Coordinates of C-alpha atoms in Angstrom, one line a residue:
X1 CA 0.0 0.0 0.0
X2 CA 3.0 2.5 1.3
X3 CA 4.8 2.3 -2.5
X4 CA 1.4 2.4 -4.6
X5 CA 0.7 5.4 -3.0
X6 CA 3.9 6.6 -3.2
X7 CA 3.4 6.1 -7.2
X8 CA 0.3 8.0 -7.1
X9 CA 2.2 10.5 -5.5
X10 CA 4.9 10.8 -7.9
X11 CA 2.1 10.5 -10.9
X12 CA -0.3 13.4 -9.1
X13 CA -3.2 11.0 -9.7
X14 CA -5.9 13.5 -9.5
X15 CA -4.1 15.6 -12.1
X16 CA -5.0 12.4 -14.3
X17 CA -8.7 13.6 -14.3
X18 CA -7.7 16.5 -16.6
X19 CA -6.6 14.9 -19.1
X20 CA -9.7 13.2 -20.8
X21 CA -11.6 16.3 -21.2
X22 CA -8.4 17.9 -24.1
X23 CA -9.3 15.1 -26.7
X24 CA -13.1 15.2 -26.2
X25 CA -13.0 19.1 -26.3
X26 CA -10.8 18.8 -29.4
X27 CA -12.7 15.9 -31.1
X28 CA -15.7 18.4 -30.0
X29 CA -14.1 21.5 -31.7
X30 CA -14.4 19.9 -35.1
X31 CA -18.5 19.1 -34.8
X32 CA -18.3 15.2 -34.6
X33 CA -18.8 13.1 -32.0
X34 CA -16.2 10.6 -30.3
X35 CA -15.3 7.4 -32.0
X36 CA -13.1 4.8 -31.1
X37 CA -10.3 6.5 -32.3
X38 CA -11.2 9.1 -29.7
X39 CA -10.2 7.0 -26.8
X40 CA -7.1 6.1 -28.3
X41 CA -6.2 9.8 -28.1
X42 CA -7.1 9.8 -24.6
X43 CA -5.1 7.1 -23.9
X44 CA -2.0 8.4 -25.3
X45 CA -2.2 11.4 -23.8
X46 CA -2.8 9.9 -20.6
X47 CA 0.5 7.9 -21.3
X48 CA 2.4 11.3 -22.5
X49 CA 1.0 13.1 -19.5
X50 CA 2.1 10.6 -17.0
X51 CA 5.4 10.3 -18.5
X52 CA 5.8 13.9 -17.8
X53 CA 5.0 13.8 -14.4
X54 CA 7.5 11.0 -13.8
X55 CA 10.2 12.9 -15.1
X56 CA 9.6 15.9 -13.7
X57 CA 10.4 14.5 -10.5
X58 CA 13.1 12.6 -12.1
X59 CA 14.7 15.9 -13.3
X60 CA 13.8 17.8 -10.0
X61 CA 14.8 15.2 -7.6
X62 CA 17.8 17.6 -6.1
X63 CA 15.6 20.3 -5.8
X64 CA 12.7 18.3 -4.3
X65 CA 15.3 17.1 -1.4
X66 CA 15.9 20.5 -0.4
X67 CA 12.4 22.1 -0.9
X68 CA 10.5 19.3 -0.6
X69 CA 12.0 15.9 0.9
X70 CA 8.8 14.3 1.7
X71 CA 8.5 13.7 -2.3
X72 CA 8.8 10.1 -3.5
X73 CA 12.4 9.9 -4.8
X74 CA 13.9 12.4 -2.1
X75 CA 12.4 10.4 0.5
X76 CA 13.9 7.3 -0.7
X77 CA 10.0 5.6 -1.7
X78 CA 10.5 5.3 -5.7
X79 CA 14.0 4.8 -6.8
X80 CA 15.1 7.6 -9.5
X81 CA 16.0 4.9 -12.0
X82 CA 12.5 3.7 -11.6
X83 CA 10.8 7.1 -12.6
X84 CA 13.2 7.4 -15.4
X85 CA 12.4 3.8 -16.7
X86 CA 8.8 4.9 -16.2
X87 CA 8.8 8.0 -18.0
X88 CA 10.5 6.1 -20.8
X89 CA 8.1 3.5 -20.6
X90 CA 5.3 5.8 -20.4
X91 CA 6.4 7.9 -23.5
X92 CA 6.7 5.4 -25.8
X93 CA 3.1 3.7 -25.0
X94 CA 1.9 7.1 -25.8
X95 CA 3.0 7.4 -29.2
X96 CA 2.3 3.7 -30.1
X97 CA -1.3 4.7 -28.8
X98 CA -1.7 7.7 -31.2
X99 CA -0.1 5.4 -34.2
X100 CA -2.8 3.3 -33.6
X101 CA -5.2 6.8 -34.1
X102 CA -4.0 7.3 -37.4
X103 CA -1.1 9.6 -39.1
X104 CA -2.5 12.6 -37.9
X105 CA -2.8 11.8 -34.4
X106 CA 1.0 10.8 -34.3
X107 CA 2.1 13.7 -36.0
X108 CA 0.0 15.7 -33.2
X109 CA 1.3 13.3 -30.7
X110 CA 5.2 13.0 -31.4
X111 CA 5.8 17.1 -31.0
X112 CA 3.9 17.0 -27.5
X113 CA 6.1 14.0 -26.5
X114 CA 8.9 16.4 -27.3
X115 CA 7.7 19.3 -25.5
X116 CA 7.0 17.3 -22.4
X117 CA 10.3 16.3 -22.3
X118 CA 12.1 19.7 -23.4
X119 CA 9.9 21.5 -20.8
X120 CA 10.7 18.7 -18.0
X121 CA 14.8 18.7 -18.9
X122 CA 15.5 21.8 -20.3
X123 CA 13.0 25.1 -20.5
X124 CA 11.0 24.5 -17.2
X125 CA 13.5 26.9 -15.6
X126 CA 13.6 29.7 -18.1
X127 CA 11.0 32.1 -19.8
X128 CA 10.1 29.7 -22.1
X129 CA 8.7 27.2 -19.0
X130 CA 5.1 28.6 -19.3
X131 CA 5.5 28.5 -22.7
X132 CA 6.1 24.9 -23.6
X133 CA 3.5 24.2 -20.9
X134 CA 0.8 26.1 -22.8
X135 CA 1.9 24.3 -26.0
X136 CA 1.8 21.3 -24.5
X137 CA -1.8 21.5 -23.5
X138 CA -2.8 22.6 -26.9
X139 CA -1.1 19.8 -28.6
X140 CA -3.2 17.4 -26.6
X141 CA -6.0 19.4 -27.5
X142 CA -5.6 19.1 -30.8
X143 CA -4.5 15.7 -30.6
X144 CA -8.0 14.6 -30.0
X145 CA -9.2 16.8 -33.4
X146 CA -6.7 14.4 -35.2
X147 CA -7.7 11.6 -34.5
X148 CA -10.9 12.1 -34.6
X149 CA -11.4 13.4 -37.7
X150 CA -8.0 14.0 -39.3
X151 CA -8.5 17.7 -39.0
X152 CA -6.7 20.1 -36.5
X153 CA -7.9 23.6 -37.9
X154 CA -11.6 23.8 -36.1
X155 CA -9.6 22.7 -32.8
X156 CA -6.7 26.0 -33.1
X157 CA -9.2 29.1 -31.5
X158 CA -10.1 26.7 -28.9
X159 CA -6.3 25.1 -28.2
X160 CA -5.1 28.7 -27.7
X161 CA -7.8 29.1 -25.0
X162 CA -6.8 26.0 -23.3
X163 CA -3.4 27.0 -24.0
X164 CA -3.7 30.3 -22.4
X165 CA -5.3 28.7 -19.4
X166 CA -2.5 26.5 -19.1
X167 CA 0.4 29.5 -19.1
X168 CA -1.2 31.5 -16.3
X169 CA -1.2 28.3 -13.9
X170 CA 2.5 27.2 -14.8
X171 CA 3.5 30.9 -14.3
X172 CA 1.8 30.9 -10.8
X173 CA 3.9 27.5 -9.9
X174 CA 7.2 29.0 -10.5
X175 CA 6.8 30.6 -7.0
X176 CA 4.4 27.7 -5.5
X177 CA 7.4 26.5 -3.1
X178 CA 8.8 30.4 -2.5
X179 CA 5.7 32.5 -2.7
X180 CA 6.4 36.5 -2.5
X181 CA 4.6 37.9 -5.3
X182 CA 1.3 39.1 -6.3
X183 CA 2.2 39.8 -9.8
X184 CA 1.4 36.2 -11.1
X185 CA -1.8 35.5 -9.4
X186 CA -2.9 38.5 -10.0
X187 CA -2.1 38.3 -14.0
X188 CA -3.7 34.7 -13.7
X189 CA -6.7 36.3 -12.3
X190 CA -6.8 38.8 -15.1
X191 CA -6.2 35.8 -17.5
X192 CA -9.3 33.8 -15.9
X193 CA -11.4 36.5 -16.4
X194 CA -11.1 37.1 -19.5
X195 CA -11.3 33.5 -21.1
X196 CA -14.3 33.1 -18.3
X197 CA -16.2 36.2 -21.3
X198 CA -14.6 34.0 -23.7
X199 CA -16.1 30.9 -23.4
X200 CA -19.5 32.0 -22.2
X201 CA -20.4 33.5 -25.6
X202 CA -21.6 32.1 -28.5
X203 CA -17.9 31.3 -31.0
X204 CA -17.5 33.6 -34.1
X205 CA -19.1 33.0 -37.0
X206 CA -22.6 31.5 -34.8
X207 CA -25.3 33.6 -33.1
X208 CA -27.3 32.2 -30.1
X209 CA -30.6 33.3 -32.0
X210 CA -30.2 31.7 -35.3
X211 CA -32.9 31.5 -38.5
X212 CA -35.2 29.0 -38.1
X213 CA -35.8 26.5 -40.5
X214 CA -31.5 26.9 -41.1
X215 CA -30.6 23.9 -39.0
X216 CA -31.4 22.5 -35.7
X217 CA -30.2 23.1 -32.2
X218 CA -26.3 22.4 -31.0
X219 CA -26.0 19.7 -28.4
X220 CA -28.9 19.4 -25.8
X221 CA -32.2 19.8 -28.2
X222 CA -33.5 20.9 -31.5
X223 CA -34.5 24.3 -32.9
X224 CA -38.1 25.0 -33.6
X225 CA -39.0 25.2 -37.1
X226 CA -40.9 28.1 -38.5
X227 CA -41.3 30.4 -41.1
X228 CA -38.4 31.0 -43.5
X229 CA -36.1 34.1 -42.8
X230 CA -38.1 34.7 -39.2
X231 CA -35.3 34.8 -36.5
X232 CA -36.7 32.7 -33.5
X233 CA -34.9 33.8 -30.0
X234 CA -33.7 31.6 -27.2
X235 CA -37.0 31.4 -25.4
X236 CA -38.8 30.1 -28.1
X237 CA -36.1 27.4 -28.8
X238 CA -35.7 25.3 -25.1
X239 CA -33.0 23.1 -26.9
X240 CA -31.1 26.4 -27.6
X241 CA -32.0 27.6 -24.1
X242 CA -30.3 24.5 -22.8
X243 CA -27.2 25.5 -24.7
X244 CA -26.3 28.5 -23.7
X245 CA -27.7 27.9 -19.7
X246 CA -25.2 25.0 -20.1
X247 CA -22.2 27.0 -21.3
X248 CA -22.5 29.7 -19.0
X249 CA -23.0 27.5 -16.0
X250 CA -19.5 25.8 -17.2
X251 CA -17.6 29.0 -17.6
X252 CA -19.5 30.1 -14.4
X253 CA -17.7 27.1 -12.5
X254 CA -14.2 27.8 -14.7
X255 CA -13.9 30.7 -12.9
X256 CA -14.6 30.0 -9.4
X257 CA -13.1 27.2 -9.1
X258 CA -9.4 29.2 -10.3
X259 CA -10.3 32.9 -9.4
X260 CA -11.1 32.2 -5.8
X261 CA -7.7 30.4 -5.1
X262 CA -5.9 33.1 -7.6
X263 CA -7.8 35.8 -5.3
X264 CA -6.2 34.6 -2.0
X265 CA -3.0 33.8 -3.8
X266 CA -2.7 37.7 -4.8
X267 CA -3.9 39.0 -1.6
X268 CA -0.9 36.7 0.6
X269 CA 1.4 35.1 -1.3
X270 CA 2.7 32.8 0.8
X271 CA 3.8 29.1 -0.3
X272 CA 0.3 27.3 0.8
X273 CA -1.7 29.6 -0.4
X274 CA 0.3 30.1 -4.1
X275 CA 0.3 26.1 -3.8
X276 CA -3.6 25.9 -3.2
X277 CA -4.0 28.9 -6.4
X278 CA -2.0 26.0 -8.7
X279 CA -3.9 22.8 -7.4
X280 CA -7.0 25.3 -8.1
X281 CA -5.7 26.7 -11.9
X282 CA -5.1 22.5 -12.2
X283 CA -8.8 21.7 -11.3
X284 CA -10.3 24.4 -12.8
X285 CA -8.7 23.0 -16.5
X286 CA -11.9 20.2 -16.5
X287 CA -14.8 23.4 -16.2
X288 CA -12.9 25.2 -19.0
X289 CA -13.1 22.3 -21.0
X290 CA -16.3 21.5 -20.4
X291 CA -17.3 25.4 -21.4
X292 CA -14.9 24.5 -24.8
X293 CA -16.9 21.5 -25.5
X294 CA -20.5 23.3 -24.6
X295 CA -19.2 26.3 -27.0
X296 CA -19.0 23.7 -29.7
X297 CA -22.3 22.6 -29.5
X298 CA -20.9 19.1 -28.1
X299 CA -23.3 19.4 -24.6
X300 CA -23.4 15.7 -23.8
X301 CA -19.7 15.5 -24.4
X302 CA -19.5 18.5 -21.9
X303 CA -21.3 17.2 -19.2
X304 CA -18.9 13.7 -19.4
X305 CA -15.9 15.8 -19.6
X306 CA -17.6 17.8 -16.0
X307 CA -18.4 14.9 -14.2
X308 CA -14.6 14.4 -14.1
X309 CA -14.4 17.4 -11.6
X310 CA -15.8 16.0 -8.6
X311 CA -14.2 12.2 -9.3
X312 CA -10.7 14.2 -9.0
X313 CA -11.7 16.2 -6.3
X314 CA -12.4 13.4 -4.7
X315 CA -9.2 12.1 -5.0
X316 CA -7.0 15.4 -4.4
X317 CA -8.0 14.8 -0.3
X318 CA -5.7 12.0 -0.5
X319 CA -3.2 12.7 -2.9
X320 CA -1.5 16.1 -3.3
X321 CA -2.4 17.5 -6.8
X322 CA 0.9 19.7 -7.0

């Protein structure tokens, strides 16, 4: 029991729970549902994002036994040959995985695999840290595009969003074990904000009240048929209702669930709290997906990828998600 938790330690199990929701968002970003080739994306990047975690302790383990020995390898509980063999491990599961997607999966799938291990060796220390993080999370993003469909285009507005997401919590962690700043909570806050107005509106190119007789409603229910060129509004329609209650409700949650922590991070940043504003910015990447997927029209695929929140929650009482 003592070393399988001390693997769920090193892995930051409950972080696992955010990694479903980038391929469903993505495979939601182009309009099609999830196929089986979905869940190979899923699994890959479950793969690729585990291998990063191993490594990163791998990589930090010097700095871990000064800042914080009670970590797996500094405390003697995993062996560092063991996470490195892991990470390999891990890494190359991942890639057969998104092979087995298609072409266009691995070439979405063998540039992540890069950045997770560029950011983990090399950049996680410099300006380009937050970066590589940000692109990392957009790859996986649009990994789930390619192999659903092939097609990564639809998926790049919404992989920026993630993206951005993604920077503003990394940049917050560079000072989780120091604290001393408000400038990075305080900018992540900002950040939250505005992707919070971003994702609660309809995308570009759609309008909430649409033509009737045009097409039908985009996820939950149908539109309501009528006279040709009449533009029918959001009470009449209950399936477009449902839409947009659904996506606001999502962005709603996106940005409590990381502007509350950010709040108290900017206000003292001391080391818990600055740690509690990342594990936050980490939870609160399942609401924003959700919001992505609900944007696209994809509500069922949304409410699968939120139901992930409180399983992980859940979870983060007994393993640290940081």
């Amino acid at each position: 029991m003592s070393r399988s938790r001390a693997w769920a330690e090193l892995l930051r199990l409950p972080a696992l729970f955010t990694v479903p929701g980038d391929a469903l968002s993505g495979a939601a970003s182009t309009g099609a549902p999830p196929n089986s080739r979905t869940l190979l994306a899923i699994g890959s990047s479950l793969c690729l994002y585990e291998a990063g975690m191993a490594l990163n302790d791998w990589a930090d383990r010097e700095e871990d036994a000064a800042e914080r020995p009670h970590r797996p390898l500094p405390s003697g509980r995993i062996q560092p040959s063991s996470a490195l063999t892991a990470a390999c491990a891990l890494t190359v599961a991942g890639l057969a995985l998104a092979a087995r997607a298609g072409r266009s999966a691995l070439a979405v799938a063998a540039p992540l695999a890069a950045t997770v291990w560029a950011y983990d060796l090399a950049l996680k220390h410099t300006p380009a840290g937050p970066v590589a993080m940000a692109a990392a999370r957009g790859l996986d993003h649009l990994l789930g595009a390619a192999a659903t469909t092939g097609r990564t285009r639809e998926a790049l507005p919404s992989a920026v969003l993630l993206g951005t997401h993604t920077f503003a919590v990394t940049t917050v962690s560079r000072r989780e074990t120091q604290g001393g700043s408000s400038l990075p909570p305080l900018a992540a806050l900002a950040a939250t904000a505005l992707l919070t107005r971003l994702v609660a509106r309809a995308p570009r190119g759609t309008r909430d009240a649409t033509p009737t007789g045009t097409g039908t409603g985009t996820g939950l229910g149908a539109g309501v048929r009528g006279g040709a060129g009449r533009r029918t509004s959001a009470r009449e329609r209950p399936g477009l209702t449902l839409d947009i209650a659904l996506r606001t409700a999502l962005a709603a949650a996106y940005a409590a669930t990381a502007g509350r922590p950010y709040t108290h991070a900017a206000l003292n940043p001391s080391p818990p709290l600055t740690q509690r504003a990342v594990g936050g910015g980490i939870r609160a990447t399942i609401p924003l997906q959700a919001a992505l997927a609900a944007r696209a029209g994809a509500g069922l695929t949304a409410v699968a990828i939120a139901v992930l929140a409180p399983i992980g929650r859940r979870y983060a009482r007994k393993v640290s998600i940081t």
